[in-house]
C-alpha positions as a LaTeX table, in Angstrom:
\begin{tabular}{lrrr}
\hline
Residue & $x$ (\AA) & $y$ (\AA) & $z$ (\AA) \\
\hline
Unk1 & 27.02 & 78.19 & 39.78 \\
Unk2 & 26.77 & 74.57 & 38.16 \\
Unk3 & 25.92 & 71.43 & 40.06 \\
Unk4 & 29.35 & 70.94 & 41.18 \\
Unk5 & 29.58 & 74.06 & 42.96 \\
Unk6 & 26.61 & 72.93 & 44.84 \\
Unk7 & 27.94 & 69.70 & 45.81 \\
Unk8 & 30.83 & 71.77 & 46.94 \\
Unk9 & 28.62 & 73.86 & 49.29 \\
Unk10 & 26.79 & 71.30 & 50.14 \\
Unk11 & 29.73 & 69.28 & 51.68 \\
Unk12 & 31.07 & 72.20 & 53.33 \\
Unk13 & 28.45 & 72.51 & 55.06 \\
Unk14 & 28.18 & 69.08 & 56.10 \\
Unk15 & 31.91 & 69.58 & 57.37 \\
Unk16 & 31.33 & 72.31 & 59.33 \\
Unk17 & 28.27 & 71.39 & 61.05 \\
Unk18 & 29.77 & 67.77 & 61.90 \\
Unk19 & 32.19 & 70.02 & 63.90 \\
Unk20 & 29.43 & 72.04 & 65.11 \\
Unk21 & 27.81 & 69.81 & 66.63 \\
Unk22 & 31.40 & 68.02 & 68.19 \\
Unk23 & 32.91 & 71.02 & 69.80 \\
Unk24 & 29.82 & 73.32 & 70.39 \\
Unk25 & 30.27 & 75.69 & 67.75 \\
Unk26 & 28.18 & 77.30 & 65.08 \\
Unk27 & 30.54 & 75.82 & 62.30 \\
Unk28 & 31.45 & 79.52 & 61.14 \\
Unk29 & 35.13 & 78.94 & 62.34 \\
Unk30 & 35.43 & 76.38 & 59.76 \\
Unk31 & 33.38 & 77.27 & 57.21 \\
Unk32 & 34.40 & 80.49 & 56.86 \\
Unk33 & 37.50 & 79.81 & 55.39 \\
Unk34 & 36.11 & 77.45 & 53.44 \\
Unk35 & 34.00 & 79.01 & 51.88 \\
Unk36 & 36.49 & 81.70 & 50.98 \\
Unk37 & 38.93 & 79.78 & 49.61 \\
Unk38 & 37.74 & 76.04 & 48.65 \\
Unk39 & 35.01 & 76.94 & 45.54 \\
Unk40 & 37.39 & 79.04 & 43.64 \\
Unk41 & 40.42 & 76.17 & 44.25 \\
Unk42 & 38.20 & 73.97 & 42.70 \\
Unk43 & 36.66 & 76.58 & 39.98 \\
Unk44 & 33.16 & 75.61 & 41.48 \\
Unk45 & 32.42 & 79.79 & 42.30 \\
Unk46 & 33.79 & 82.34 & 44.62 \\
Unk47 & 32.01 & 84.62 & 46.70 \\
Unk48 & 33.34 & 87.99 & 48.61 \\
Unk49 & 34.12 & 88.21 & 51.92 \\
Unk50 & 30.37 & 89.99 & 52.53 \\
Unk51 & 28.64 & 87.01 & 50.75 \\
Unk52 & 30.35 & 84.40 & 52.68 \\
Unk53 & 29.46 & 86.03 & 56.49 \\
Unk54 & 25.83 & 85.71 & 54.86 \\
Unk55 & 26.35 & 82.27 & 54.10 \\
Unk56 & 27.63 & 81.39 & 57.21 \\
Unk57 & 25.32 & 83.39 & 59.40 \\
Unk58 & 23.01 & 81.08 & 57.89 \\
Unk59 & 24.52 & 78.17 & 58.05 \\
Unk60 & 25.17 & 78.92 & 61.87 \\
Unk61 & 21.86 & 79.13 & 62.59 \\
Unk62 & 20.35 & 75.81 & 60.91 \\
Unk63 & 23.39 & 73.65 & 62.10 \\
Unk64 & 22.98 & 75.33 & 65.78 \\
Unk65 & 19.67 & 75.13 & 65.79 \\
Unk66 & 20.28 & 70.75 & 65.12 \\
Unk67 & 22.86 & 70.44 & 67.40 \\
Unk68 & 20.42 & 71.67 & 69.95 \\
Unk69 & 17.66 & 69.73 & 68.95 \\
Unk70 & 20.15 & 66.29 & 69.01 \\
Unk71 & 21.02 & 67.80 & 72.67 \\
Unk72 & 17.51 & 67.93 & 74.11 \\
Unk73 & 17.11 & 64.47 & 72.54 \\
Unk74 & 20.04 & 62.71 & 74.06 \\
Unk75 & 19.12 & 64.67 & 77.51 \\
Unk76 & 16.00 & 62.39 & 77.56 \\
Unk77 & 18.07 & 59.21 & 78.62 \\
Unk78 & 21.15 & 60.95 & 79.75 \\
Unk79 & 22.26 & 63.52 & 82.00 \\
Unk80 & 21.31 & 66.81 & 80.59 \\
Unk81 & 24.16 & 69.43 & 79.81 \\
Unk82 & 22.73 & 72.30 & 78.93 \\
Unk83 & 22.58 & 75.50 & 81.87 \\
Unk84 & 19.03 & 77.33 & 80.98 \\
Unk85 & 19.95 & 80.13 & 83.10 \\
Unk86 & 23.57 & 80.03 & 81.45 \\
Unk87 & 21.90 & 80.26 & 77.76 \\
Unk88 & 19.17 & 82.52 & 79.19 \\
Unk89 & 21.23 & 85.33 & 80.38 \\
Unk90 & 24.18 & 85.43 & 77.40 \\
Unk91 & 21.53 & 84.64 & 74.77 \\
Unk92 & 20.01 & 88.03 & 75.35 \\
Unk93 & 23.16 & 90.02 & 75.17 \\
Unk94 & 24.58 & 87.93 & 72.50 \\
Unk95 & 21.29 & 88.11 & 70.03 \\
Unk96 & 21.52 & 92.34 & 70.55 \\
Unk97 & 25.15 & 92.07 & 69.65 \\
Unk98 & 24.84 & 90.28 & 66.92 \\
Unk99 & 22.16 & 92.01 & 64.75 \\
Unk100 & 23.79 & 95.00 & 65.56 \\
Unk101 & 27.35 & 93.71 & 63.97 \\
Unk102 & 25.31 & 91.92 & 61.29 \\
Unk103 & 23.89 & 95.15 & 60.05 \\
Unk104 & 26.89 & 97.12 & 60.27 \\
Unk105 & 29.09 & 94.57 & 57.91 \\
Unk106 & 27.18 & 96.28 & 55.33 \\
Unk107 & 29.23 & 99.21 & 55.50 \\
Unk108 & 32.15 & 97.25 & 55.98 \\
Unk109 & 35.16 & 96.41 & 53.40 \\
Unk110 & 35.68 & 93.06 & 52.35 \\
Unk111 & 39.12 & 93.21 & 54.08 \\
Unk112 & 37.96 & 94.95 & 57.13 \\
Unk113 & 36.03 & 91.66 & 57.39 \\
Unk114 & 38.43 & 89.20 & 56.64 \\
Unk115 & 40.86 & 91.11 & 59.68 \\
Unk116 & 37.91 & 90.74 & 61.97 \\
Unk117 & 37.63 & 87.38 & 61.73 \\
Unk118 & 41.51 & 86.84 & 62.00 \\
Unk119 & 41.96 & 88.56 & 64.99 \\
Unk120 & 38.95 & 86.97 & 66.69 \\
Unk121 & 40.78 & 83.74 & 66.05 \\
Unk122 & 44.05 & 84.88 & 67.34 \\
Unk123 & 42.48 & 85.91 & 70.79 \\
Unk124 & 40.50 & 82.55 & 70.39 \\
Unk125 & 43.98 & 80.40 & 69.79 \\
Unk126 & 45.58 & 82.52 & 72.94 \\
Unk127 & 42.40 & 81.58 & 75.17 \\
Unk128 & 42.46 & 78.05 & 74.56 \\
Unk129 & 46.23 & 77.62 & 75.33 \\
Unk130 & 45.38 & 79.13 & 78.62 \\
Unk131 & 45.04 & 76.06 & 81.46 \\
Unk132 & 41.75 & 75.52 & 82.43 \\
Unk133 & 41.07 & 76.59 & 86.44 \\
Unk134 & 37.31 & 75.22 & 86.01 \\
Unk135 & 35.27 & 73.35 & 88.32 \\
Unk136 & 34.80 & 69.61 & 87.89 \\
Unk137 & 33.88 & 68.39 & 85.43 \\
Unk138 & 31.45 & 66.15 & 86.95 \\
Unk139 & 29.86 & 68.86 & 88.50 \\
Unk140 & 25.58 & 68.82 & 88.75 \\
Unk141 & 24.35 & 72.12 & 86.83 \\
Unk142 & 22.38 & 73.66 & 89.49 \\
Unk143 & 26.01 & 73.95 & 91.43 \\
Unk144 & 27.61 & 75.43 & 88.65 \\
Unk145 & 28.15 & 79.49 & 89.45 \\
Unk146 & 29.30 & 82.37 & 87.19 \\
Unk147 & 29.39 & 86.19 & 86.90 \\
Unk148 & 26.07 & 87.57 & 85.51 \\
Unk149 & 27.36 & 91.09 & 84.70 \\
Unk150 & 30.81 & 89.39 & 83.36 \\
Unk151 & 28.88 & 87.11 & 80.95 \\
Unk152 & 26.24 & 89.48 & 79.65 \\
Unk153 & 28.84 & 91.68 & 78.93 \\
Unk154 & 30.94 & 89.15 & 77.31 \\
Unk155 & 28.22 & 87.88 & 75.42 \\
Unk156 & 27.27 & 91.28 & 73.69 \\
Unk157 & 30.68 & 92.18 & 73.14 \\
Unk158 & 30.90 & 88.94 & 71.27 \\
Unk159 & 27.92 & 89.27 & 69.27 \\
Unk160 & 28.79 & 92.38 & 67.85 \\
Unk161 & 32.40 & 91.31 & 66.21 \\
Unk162 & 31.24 & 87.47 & 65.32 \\
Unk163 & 27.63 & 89.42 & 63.18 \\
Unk164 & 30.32 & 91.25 & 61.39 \\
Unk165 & 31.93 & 87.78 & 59.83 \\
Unk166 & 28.52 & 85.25 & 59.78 \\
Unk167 & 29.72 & 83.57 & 62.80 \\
Unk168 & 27.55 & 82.55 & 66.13 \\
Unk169 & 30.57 & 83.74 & 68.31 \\
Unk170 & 31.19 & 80.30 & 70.02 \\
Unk171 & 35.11 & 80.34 & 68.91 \\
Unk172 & 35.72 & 83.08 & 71.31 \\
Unk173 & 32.73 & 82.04 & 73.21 \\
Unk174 & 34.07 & 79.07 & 74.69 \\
Unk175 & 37.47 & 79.86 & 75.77 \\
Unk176 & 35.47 & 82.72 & 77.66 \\
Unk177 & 33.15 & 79.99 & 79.36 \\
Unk178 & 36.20 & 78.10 & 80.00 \\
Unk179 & 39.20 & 80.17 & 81.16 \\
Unk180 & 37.69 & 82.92 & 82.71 \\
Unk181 & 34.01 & 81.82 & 83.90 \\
Unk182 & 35.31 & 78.32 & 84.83 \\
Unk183 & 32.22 & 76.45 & 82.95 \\
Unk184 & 32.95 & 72.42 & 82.74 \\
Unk185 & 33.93 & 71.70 & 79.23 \\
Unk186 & 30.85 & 69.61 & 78.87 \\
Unk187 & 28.33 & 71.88 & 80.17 \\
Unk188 & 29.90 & 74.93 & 77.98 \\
Unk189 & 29.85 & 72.64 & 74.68 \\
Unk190 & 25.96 & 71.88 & 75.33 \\
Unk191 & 25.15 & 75.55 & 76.12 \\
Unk192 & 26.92 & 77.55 & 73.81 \\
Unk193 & 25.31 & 75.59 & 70.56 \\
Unk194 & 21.99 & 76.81 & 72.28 \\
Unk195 & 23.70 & 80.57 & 72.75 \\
Unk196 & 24.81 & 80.77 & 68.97 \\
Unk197 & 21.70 & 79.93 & 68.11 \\
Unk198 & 20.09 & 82.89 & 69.62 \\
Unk199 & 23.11 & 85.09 & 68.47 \\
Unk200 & 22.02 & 83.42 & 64.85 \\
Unk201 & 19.10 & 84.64 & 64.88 \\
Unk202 & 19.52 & 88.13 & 65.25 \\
Unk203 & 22.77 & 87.70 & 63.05 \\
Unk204 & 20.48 & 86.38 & 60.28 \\
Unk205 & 17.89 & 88.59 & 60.58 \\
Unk206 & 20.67 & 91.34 & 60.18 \\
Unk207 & 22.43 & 89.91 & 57.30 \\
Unk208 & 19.30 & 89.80 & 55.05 \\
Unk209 & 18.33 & 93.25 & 56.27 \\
Unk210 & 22.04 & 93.98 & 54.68 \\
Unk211 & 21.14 & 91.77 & 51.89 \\
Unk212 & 24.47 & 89.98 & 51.51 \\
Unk213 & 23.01 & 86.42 & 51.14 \\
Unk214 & 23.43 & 84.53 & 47.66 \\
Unk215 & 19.99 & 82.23 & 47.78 \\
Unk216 & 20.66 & 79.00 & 46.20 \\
Unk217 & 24.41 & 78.33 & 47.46 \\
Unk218 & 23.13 & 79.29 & 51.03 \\
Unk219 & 20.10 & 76.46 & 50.74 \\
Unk220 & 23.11 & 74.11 & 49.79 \\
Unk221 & 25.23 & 74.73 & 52.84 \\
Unk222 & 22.20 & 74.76 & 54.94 \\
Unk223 & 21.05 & 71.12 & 53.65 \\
Unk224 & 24.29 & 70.08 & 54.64 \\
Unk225 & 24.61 & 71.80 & 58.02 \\
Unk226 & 21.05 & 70.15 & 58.89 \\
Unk227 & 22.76 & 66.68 & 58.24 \\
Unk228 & 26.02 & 66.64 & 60.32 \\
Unk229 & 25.20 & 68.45 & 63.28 \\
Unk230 & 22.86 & 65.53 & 65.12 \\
Unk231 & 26.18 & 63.22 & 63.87 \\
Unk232 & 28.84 & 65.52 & 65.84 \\
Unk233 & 26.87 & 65.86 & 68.50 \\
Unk234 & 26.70 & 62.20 & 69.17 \\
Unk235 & 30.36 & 61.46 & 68.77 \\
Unk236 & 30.98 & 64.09 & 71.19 \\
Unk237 & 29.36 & 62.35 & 73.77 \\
Unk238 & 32.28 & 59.54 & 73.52 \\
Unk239 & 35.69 & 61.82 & 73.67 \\
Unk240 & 37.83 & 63.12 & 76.14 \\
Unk241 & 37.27 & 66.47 & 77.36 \\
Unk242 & 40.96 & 67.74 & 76.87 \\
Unk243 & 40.86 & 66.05 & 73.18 \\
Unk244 & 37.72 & 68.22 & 72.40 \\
Unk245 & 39.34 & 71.20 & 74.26 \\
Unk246 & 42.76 & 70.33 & 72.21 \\
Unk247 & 41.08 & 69.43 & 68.85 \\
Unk248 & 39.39 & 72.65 & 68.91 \\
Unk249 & 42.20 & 74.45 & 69.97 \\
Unk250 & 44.60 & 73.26 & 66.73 \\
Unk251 & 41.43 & 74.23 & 64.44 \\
Unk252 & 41.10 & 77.98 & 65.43 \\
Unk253 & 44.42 & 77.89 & 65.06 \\
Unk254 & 44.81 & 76.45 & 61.77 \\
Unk255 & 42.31 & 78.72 & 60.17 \\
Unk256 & 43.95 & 81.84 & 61.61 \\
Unk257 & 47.46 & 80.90 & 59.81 \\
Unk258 & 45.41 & 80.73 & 56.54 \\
Unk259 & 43.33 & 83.88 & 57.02 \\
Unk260 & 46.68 & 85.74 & 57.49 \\
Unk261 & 48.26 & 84.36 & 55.06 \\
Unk262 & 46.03 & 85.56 & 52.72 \\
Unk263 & 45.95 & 89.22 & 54.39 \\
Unk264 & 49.54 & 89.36 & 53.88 \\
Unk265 & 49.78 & 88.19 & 50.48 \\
Unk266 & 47.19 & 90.42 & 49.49 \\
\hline
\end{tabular}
């Protein structure tokens, strides 16, 4: 790969962790994609479908890992959005699930991947059209109340299918927190960047156990994922609720059109 292709990667990552660090995702929902498709439309590289969940296990975990950072920051002069018992008890199952479906991928077709990932989204598209019964979103934390058993199940059950494609899991994540645990929008942002980071870490530490992780175009993303997280995070501060719940709603959905689209034509 020549310098362009790192600029390329290095942009992409900047792109997906700017929406990482918006919406409270890992960035994988985006990135994925793009770094399927984008470096081969612009003859800057290409990489299989097991090379880019390494990627963007990777980039998951540095862009998570600054979005949560930017969180505990802003919490210092603002109200603080993050649930530590929340994080605490889906972190665990998540960060099981997820270097258990990071190691498996290994075994794992390119295009068993690439379906994965598109039905994930599907569910996640579904989920997010579903009308929010939540509490308020104005809600202090230590009222907030959810389903332990529900969300550590939910949370390993996610980590297994979202270490298979490099993601954190917060694309299905969410519209779990939202529609079915009735977590404010807010609060489930702020905590699930801290959950994909634990599910990042055991996704990482699975991926290079599989060894699917090209060195040098990973750093790139990852320089780029360090840089627009902190920046998302701070815009989403000043947005509507239901035009972050919307936005990320048309972006799942955007990325599963392409993914089968691809699956068909192939």
């Amino acid at each position: 790969m020549d310098a362009t292709g790192y600029i390329v990667m290095f942009v992409i990552g900047l792109i997906g962790s700017f929406f990482s660090g918006l919406l409270g995702i890992g960035g994988a929902i985006i990135n994925y994609p793009l770094l399927l498709y984008v470096p081969e439309w612009l003859h800057a590289g290409s990489f299989t479908a097991k090379e880019v969940s390494g990627i963007s296990m990777f980039q998951v975990f540095f862009s998570s890992l600054a979005g949560v950072i930017a969180y505990k920051r802003q919490s210092r002069n603002e109200k603080p959005l993050m649930h530590k018992g929340l994080i605490g008890t889906m972190g665990v199952s998540i960060l099981i699930g997820s270097l258990a479906g990071s190691v498996s991928s290994k075994y794992l077709p390119s295009e068993t991947i690439n379906i994965v990932y598109g039905v994930l989204a599907i569910i996640a598209v579904i989920m997010m059209l579903v009308p929010s019964r939540g509490s308020r979103e104005d809600v202090e934390l230590q009222a907030i109340g959810y389903n332990h058993a529900m969300a550590s199940v939910a949370a390993f059950l996610v980590g297994i299918v979202s270490g298979i494609v490099g993601a954190g899991g917060s694309f299905i994540l969410i519209p779990i927190m939202l529609t079915v645990m009735k977590i404010p929008t807010r609060v489930t942002i702020a905590s699930s960047l801290a959950i994909v980071f634990i599910s990042a870490i055991g996704g990482v530490s699975g991926k290079l156990i599989a060894g699917s992780v090209p060195l040098l175009p990973t750093v790139a993303t990852v320089i780029g994922s360090v840089l627009g997280a902190p920046i998302g995070t701070r815009v989403s501060r000043h947005l509507n609720v239901k035009w972050l719940r919307g936005g990320l709603a048309v972006l799942i959905a955007a990325t599963a059109v392409k993914i089968w689209w691809s699956i068909a034509a192939s």
